mmCIF file with all atom_site columns, C-alpha atoms in Angstrom:
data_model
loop_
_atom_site.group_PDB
_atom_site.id
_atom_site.type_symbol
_atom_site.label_atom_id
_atom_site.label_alt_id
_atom_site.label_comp_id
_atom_site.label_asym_id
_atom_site.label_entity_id
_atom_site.label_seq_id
_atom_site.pdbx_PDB_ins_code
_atom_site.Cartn_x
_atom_site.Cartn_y
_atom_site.Cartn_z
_atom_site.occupancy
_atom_site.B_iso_or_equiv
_atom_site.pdbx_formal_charge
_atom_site.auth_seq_id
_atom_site.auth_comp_id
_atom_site.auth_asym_id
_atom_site.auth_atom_id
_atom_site.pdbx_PDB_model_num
ATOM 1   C CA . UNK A 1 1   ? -47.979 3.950   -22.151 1.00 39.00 ? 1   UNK A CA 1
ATOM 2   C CA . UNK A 1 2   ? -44.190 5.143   -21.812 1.00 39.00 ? 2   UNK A CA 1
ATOM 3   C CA . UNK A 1 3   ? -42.542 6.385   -24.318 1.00 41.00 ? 3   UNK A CA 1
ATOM 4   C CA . UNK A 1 4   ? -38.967 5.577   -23.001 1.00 40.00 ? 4   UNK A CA 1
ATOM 5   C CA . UNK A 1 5   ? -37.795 2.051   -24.966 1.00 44.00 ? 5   UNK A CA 1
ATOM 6   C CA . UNK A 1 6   ? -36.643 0.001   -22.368 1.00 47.00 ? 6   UNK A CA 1
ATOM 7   C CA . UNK A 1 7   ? -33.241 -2.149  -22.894 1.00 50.00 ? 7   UNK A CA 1
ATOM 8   C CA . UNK A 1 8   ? -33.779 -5.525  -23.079 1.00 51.00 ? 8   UNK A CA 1
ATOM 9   C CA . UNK A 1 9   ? -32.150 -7.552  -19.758 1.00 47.00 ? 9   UNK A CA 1
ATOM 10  C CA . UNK A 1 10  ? -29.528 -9.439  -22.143 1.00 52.00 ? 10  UNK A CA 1
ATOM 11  C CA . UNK A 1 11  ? -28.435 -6.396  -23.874 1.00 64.00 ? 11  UNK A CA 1
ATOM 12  C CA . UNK A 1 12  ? -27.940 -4.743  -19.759 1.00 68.00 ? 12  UNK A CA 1
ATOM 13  C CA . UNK A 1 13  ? -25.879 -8.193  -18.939 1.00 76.00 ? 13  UNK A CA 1
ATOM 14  C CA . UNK A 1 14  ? -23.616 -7.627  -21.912 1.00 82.00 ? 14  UNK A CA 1
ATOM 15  C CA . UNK A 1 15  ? -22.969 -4.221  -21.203 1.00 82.00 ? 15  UNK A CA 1
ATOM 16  C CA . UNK A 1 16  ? -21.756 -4.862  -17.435 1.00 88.00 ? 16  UNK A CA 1
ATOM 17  C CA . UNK A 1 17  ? -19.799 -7.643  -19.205 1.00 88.00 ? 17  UNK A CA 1
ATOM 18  C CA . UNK A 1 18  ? -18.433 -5.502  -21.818 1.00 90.00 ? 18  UNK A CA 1
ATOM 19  C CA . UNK A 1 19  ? -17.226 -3.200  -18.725 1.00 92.00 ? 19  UNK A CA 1
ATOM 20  C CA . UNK A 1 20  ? -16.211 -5.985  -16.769 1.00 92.00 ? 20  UNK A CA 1
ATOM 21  C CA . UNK A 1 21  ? -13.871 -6.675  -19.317 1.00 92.00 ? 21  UNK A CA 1
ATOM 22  C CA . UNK A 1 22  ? -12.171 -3.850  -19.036 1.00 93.00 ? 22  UNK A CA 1
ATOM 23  C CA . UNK A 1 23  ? -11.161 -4.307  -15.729 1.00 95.00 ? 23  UNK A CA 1
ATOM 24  C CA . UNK A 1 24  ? -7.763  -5.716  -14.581 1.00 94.00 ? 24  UNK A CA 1
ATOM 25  C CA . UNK A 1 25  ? -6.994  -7.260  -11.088 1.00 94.00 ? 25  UNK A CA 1
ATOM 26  C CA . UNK A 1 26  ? -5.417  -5.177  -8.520  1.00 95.00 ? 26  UNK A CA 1
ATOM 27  C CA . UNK A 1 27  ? -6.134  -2.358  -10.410 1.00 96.00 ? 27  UNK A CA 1
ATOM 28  C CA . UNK A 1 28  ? -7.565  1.089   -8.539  1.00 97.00 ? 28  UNK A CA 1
ATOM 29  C CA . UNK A 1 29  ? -9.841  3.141   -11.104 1.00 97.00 ? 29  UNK A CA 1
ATOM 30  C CA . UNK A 1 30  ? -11.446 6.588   -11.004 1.00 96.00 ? 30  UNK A CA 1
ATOM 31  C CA . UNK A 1 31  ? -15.511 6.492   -12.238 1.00 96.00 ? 31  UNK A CA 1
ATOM 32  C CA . UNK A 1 32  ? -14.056 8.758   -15.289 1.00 95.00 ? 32  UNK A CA 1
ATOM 33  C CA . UNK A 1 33  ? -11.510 5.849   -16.183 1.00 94.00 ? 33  UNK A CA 1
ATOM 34  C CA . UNK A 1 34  ? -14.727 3.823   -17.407 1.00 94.00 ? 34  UNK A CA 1
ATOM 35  C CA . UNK A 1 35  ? -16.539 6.505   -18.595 1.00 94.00 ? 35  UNK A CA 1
ATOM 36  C CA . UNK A 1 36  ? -15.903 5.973   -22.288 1.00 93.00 ? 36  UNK A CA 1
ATOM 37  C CA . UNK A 1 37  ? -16.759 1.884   -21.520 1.00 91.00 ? 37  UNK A CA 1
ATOM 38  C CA . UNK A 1 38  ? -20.317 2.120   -19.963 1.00 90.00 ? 38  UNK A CA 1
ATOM 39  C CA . UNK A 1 39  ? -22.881 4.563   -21.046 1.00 88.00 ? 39  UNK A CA 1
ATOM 40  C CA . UNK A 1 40  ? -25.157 4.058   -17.818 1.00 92.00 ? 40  UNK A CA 1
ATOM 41  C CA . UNK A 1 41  ? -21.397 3.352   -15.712 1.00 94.00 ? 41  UNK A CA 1
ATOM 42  C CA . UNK A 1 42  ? -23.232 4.751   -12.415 1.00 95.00 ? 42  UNK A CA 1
ATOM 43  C CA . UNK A 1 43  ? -25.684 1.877   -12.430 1.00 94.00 ? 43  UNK A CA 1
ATOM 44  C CA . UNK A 1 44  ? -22.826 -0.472  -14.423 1.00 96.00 ? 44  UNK A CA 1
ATOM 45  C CA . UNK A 1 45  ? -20.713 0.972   -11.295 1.00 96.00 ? 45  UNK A CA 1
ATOM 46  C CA . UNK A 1 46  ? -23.028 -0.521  -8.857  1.00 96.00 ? 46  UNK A CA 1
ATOM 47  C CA . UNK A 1 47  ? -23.963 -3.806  -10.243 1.00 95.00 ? 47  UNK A CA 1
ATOM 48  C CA . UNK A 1 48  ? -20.172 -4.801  -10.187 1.00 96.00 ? 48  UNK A CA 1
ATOM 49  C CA . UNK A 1 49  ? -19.831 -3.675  -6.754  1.00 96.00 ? 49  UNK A CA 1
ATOM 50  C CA . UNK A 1 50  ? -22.784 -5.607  -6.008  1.00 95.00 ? 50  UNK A CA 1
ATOM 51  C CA . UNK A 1 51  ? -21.234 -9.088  -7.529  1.00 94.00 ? 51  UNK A CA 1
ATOM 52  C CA . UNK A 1 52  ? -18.061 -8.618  -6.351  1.00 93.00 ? 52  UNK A CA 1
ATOM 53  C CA . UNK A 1 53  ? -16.009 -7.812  -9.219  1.00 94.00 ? 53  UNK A CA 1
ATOM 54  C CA . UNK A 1 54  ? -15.610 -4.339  -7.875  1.00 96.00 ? 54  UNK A CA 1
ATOM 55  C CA . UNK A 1 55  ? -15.043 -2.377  -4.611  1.00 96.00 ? 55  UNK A CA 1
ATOM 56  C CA . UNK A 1 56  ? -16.032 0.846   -3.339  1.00 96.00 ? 56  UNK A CA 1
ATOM 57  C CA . UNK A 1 57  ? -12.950 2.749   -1.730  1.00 96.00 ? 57  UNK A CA 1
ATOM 58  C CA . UNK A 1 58  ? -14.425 6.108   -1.751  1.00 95.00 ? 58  UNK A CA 1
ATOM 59  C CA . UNK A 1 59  ? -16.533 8.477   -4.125  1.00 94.00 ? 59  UNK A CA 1
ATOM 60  C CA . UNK A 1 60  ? -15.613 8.218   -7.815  1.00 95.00 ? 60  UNK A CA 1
ATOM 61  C CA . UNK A 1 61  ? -12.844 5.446   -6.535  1.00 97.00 ? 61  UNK A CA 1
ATOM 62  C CA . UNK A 1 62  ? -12.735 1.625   -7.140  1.00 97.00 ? 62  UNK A CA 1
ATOM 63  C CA . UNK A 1 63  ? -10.629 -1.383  -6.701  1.00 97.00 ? 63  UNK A CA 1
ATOM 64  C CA . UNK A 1 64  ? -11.116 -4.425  -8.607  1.00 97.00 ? 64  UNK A CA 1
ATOM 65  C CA . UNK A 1 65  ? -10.083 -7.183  -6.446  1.00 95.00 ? 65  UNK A CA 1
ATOM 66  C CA . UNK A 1 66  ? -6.697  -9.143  -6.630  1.00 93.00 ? 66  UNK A CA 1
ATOM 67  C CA . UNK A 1 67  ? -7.565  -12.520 -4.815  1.00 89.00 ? 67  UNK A CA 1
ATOM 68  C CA . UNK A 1 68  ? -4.727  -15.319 -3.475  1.00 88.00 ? 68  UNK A CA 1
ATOM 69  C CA . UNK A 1 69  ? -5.326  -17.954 -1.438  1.00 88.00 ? 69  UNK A CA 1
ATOM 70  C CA . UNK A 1 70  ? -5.312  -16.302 1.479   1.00 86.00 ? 70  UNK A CA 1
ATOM 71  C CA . UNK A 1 71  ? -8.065  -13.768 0.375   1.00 88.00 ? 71  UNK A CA 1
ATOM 72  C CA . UNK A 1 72  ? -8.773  -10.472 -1.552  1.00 88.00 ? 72  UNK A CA 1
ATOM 73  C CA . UNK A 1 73  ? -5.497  -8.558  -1.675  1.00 92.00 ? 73  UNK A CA 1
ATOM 74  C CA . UNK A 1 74  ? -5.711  -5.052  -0.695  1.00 93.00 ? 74  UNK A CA 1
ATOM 75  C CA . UNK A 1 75  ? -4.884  -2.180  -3.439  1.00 95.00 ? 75  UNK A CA 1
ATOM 76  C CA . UNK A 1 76  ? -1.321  -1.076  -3.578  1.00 95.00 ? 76  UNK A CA 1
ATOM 77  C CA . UNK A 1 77  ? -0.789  2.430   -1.725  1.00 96.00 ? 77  UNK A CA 1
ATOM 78  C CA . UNK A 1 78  ? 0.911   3.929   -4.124  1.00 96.00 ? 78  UNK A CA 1
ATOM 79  C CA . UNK A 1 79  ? -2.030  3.451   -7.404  1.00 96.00 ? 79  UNK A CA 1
ATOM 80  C CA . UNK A 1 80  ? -4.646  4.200   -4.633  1.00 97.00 ? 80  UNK A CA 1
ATOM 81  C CA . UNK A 1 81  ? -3.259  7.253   -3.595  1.00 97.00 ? 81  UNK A CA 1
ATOM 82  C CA . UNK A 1 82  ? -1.870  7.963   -7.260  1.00 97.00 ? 82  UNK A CA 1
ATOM 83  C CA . UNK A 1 83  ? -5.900  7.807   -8.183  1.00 96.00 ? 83  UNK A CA 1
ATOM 84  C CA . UNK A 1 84  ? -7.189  9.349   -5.173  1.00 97.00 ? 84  UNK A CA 1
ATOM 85  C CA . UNK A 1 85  ? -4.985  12.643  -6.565  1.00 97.00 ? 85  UNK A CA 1
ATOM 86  C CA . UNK A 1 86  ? -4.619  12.424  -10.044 1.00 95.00 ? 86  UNK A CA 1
ATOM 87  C CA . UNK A 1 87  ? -1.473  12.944  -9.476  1.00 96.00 ? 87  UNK A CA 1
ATOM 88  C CA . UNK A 1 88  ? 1.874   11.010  -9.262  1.00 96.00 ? 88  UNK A CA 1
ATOM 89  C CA . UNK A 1 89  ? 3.797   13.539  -7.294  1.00 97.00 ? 89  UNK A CA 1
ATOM 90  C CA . UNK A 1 90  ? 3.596   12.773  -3.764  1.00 98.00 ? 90  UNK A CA 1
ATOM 91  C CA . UNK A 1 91  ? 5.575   10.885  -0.986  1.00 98.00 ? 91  UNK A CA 1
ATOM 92  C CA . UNK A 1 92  ? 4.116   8.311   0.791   1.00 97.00 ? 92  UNK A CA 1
ATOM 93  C CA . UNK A 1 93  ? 5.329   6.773   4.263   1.00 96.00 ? 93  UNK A CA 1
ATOM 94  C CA . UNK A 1 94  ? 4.604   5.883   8.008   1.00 92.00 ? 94  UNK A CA 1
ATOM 95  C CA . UNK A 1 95  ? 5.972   7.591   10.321  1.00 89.00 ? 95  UNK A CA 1
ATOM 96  C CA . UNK A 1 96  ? 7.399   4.241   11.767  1.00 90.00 ? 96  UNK A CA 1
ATOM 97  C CA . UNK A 1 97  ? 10.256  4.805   9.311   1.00 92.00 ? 97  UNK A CA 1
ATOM 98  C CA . UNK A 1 98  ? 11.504  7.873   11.870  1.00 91.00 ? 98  UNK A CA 1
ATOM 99  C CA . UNK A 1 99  ? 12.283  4.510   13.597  1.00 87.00 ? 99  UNK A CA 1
ATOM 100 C CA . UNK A 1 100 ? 14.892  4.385   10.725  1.00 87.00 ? 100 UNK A CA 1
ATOM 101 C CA . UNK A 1 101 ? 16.433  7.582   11.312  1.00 86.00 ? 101 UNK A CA 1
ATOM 102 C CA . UNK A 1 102 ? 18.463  6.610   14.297  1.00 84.00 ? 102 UNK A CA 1
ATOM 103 C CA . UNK A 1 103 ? 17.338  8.688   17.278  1.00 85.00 ? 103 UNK A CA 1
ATOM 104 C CA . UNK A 1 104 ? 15.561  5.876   19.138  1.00 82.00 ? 104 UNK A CA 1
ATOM 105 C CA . UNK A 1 105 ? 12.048  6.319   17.837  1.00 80.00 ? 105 UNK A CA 1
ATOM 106 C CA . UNK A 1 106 ? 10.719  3.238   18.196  1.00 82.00 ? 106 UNK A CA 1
ATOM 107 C CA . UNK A 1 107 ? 6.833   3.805   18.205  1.00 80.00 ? 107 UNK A CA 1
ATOM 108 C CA . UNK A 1 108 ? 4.627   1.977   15.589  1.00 78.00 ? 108 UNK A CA 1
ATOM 109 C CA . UNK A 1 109 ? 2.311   4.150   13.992  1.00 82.00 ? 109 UNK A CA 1
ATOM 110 C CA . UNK A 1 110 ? -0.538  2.797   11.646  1.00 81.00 ? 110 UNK A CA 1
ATOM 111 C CA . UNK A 1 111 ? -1.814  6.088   9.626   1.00 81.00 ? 111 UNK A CA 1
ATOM 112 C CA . UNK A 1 112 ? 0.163   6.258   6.266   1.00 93.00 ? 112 UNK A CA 1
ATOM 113 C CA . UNK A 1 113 ? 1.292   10.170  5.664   1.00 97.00 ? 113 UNK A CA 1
ATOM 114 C CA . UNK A 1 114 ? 0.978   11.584  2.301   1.00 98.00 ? 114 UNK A CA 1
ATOM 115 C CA . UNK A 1 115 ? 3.150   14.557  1.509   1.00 98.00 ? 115 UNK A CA 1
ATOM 116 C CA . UNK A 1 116 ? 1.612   16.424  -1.480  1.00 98.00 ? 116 UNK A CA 1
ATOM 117 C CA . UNK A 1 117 ? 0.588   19.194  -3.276  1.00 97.00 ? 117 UNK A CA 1
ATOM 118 C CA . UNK A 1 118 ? -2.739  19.237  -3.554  1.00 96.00 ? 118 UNK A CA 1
ATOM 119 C CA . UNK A 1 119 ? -4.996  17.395  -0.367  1.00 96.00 ? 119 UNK A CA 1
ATOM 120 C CA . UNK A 1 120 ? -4.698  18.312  2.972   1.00 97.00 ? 120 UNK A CA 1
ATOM 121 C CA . UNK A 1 121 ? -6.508  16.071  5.630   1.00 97.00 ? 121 UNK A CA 1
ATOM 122 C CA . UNK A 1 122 ? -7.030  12.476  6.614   1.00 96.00 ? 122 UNK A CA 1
ATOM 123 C CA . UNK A 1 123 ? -9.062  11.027  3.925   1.00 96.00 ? 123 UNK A CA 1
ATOM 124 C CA . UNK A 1 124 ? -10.502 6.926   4.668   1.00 94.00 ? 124 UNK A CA 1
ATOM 125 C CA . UNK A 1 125 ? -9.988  4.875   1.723   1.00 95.00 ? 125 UNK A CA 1
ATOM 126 C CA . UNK A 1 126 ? -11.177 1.421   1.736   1.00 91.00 ? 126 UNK A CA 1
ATOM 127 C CA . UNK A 1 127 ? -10.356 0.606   4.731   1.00 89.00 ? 127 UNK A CA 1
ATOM 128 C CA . UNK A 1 128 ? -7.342  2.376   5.321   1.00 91.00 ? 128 UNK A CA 1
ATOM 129 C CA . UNK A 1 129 ? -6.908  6.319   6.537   1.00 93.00 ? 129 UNK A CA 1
ATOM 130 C CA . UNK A 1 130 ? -4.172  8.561   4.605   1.00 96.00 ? 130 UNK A CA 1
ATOM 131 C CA . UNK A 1 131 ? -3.047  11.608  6.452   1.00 96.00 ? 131 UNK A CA 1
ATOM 132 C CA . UNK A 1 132 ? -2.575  13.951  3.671   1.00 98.00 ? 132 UNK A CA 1
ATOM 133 C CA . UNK A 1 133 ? -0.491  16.705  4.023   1.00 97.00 ? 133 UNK A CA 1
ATOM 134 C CA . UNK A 1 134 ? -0.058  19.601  1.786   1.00 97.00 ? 134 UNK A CA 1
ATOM 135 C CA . UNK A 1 135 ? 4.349   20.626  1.413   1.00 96.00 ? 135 UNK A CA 1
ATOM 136 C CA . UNK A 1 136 ? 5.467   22.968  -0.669  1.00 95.00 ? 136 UNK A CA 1
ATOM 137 C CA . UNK A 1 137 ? 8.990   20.698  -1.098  1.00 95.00 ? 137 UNK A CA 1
ATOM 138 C CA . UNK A 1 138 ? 9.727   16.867  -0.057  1.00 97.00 ? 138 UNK A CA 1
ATOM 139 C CA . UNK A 1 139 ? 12.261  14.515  -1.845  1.00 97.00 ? 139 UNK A CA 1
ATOM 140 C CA . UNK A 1 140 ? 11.487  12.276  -4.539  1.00 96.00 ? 140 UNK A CA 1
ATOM 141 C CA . UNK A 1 141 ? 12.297  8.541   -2.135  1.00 95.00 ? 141 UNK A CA 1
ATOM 142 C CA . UNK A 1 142 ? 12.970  8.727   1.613   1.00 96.00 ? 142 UNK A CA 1
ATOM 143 C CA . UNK A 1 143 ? 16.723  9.149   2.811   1.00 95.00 ? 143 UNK A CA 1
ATOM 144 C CA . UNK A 1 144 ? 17.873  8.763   6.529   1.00 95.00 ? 144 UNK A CA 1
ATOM 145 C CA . UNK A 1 145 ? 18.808  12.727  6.332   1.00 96.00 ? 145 UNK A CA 1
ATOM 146 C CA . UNK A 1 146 ? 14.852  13.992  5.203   1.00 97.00 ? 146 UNK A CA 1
ATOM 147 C CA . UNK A 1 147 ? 13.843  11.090  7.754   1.00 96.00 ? 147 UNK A CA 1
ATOM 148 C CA . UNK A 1 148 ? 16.178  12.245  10.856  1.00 96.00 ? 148 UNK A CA 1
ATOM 149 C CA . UNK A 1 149 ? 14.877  16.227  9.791   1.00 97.00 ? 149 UNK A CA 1
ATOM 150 C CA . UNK A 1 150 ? 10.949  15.750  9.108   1.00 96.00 ? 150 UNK A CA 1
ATOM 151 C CA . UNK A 1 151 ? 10.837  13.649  12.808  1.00 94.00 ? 151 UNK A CA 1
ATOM 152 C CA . UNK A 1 152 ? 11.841  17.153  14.586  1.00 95.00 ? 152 UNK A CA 1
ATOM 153 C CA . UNK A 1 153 ? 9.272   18.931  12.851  1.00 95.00 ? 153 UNK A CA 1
ATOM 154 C CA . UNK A 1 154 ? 6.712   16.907  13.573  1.00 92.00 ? 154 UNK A CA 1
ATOM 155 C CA . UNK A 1 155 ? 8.564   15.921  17.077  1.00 89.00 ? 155 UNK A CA 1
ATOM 156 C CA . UNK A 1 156 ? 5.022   17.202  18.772  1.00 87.00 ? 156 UNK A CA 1
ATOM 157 C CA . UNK A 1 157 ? 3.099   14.597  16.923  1.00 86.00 ? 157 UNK A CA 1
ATOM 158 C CA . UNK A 1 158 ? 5.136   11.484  17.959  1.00 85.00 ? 158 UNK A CA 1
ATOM 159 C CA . UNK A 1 159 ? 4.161   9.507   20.580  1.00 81.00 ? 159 UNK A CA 1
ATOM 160 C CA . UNK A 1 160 ? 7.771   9.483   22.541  1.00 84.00 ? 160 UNK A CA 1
ATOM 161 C CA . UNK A 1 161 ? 9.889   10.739  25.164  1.00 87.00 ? 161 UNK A CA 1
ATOM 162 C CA . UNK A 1 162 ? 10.137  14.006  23.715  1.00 88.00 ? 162 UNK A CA 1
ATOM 163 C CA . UNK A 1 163 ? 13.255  15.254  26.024  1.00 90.00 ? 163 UNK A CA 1
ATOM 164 C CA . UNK A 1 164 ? 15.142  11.705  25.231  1.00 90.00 ? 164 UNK A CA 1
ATOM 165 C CA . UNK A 1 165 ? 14.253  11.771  21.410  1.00 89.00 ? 165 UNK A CA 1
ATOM 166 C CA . UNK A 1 166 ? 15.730  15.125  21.504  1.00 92.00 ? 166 UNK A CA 1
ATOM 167 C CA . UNK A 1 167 ? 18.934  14.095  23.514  1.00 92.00 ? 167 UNK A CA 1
ATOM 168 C CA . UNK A 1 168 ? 19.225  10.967  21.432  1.00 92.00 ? 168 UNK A CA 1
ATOM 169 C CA . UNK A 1 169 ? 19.089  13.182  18.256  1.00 93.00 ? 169 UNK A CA 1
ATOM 170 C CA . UNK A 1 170 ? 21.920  15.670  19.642  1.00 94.00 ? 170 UNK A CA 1
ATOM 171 C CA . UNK A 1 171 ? 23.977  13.161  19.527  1.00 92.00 ? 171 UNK A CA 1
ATOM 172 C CA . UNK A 1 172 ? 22.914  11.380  16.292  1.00 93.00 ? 172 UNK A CA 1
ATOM 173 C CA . UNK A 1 173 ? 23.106  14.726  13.873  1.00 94.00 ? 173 UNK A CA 1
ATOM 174 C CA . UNK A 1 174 ? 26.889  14.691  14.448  1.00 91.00 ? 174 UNK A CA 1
ATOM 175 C CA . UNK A 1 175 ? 26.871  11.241  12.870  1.00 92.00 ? 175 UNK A CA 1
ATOM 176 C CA . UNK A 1 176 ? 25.459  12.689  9.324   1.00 94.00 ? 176 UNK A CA 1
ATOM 177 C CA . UNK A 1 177 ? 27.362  13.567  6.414   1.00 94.00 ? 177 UNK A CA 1
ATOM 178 C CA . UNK A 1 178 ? 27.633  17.140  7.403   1.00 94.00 ? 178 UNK A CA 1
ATOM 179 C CA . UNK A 1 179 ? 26.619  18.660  3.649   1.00 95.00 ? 179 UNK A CA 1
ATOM 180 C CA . UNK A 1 180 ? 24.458  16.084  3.205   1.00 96.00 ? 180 UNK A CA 1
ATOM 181 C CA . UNK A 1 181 ? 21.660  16.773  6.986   1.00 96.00 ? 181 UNK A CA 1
ATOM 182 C CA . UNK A 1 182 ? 22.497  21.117  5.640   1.00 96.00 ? 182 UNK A CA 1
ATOM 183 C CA . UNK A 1 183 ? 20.737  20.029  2.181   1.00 96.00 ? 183 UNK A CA 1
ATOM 184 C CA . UNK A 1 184 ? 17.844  18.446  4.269   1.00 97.00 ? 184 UNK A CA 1
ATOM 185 C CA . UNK A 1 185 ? 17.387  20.973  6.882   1.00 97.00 ? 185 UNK A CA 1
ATOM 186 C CA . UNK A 1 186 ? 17.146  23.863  4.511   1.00 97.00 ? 186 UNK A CA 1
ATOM 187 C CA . UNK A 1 187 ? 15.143  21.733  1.862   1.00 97.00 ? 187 UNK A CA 1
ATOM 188 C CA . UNK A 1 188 ? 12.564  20.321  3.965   1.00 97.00 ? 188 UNK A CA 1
ATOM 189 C CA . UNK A 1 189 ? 13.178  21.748  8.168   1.00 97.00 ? 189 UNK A CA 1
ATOM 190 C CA . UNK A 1 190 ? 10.740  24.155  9.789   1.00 96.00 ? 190 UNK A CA 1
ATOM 191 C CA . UNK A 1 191 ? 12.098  27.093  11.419  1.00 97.00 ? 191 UNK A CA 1
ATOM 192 C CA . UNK A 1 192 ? 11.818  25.364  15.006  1.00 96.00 ? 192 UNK A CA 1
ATOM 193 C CA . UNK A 1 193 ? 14.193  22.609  13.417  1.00 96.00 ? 193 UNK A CA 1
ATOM 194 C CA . UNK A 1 194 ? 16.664  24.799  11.484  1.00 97.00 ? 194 UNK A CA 1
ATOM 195 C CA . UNK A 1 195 ? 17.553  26.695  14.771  1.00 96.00 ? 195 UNK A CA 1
ATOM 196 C CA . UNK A 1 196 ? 17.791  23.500  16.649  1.00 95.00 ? 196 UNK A CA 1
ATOM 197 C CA . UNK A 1 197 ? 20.396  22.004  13.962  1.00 95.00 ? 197 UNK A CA 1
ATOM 198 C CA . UNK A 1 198 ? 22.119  25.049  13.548  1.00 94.00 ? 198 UNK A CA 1
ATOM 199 C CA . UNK A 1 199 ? 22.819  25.030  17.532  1.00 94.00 ? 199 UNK A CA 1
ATOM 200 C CA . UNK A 1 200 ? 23.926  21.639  17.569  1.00 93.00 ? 200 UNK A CA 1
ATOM 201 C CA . UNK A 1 201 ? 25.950  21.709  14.919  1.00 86.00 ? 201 UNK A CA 1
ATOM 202 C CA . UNK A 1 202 ? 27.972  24.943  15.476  1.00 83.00 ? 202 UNK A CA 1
ATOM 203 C CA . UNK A 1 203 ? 27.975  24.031  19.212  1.00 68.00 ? 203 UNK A CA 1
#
C-alpha cells in the first residue's frame, strides 16, 4: 500500500475555490501571482482553465475572463503586456497611429508594437501578436513629433509609397514646432532620419 495520504476530493474542490476566489474579472495574472493562494497552483492552474474561469495566454500567463453580453472581453493591452514584462515601462501602439502623424500614411496595420527595455521579438499572447522591440529611449505617451520621427525610421517596414511618404513628409516637417520635431529627432531618430531632417530643415 502507498504511503502518500491522498486529499480527500472536497478538500481539492475547496482549494480551487479558495483560489478562485482570488481572482478578479478582467484581470491578467502571472502563475507566481497565485503562488502564495494554491499549494498544488499548477494542477489548481489547470482545473480553472479547464472550467472556464481562467485562460491560458501564454506560459506562466492568465486571464480571467471579463464577460458582457456580447461575449468574453479580451484582456486590456496594457495589464497583458504590463504582466508579460514585469514591467510598467514600455510604450505600446500600432503603427496605424503614423496615420496620425500627417504624412499621408494611411495603411492599417494589425500587430501592436511594444517599445521596451527588456523583450525583443514578436511574442503571441492569447490571441493577439506583440512586436516587441527593445529602445534604449521612447517617450512616456505618443506625441505627433515622436510619431512623424519613429515612421522614418521604420519607413522600410511600412507598407506605402515610400518615395510619396517621403515627399509628403518634406513638406509636413516644416509644419512642426521647430524645437519641438529637434527634441524628437535627437531623442528618439536613427542616424538615417537625423540626416534626412537636418537636410530638410536647413534646406
Amino acid at each position: 500500500m502507498s504511503g502518500v495520504a491522498h486529499q480527500p476530493a472536497g478538500s481539492k474542490r475547496e482549494a480551487v475555490t479558495r483560489l478562485a476566489g482570488e481572482l478578479r474579472a478582467g484581470r491578467v495574472y502571472r502563475r507566481e501571482d497565485l503562488l502564495p493562494f494554491s499549494t498544488a497552483v499548477d494542477r489548481h492552474l489547470r482545473e480553472l482553465v479547464d472550467g472556464g474561469r481562467l485562460a491560458k495566454l501564454a506560459q506562466g500567463l492568465y486571464y480571467a475572463p471579463r464577460r458582457s453580453r456580447l461575449g468574453v472581453l479580451p484582456p486590456d493591452d496594457e495589464e497583458l503586456v504590463a504582466a508579460f514584462l514585469r514591467d510598467k515601462d514600455f510604450l505600446l501602439f500600432s503603427a496605424s497611429a503614423y496615420n496620425s502623424a500627417g504624412i499621408g500614411a494611411t495603411q492599417l496595420y494589425n500587430r501592436t508594437l511594444v517599445y521596451n527595455h527588456k523583450r525583443h521579438g514578436v511574442v503571441k499572447l492569447g490571441n493577439r501578436q506583440f512586436d516587441f522591440r527593445m529602445k534604449s529611449r521612447f517617450p512616456k505617451r505618443l506625441t505627433p513629433e515622436f510619431l512623424f520621427v519613429d515612421a522614418l525610421n521604420n519607413l522600410g517596414d511600412l507598407a506605402e509609397d515610400q518615395a510619396a511618404l517621403l515627399e509628403r513628409a518634406q513638406g509636413r516637417a516644416a509644419s512642426f514646432d521647430r524645437q519641438r520635431l529637434l527634441r524628437a529627432v535627437e531623442s528618439y531618430g536613427s542616424m538615417a532620419t537625423r540626416k534626412r531632417l537636418a537636410a530638410w530643415l536647413h534646406a
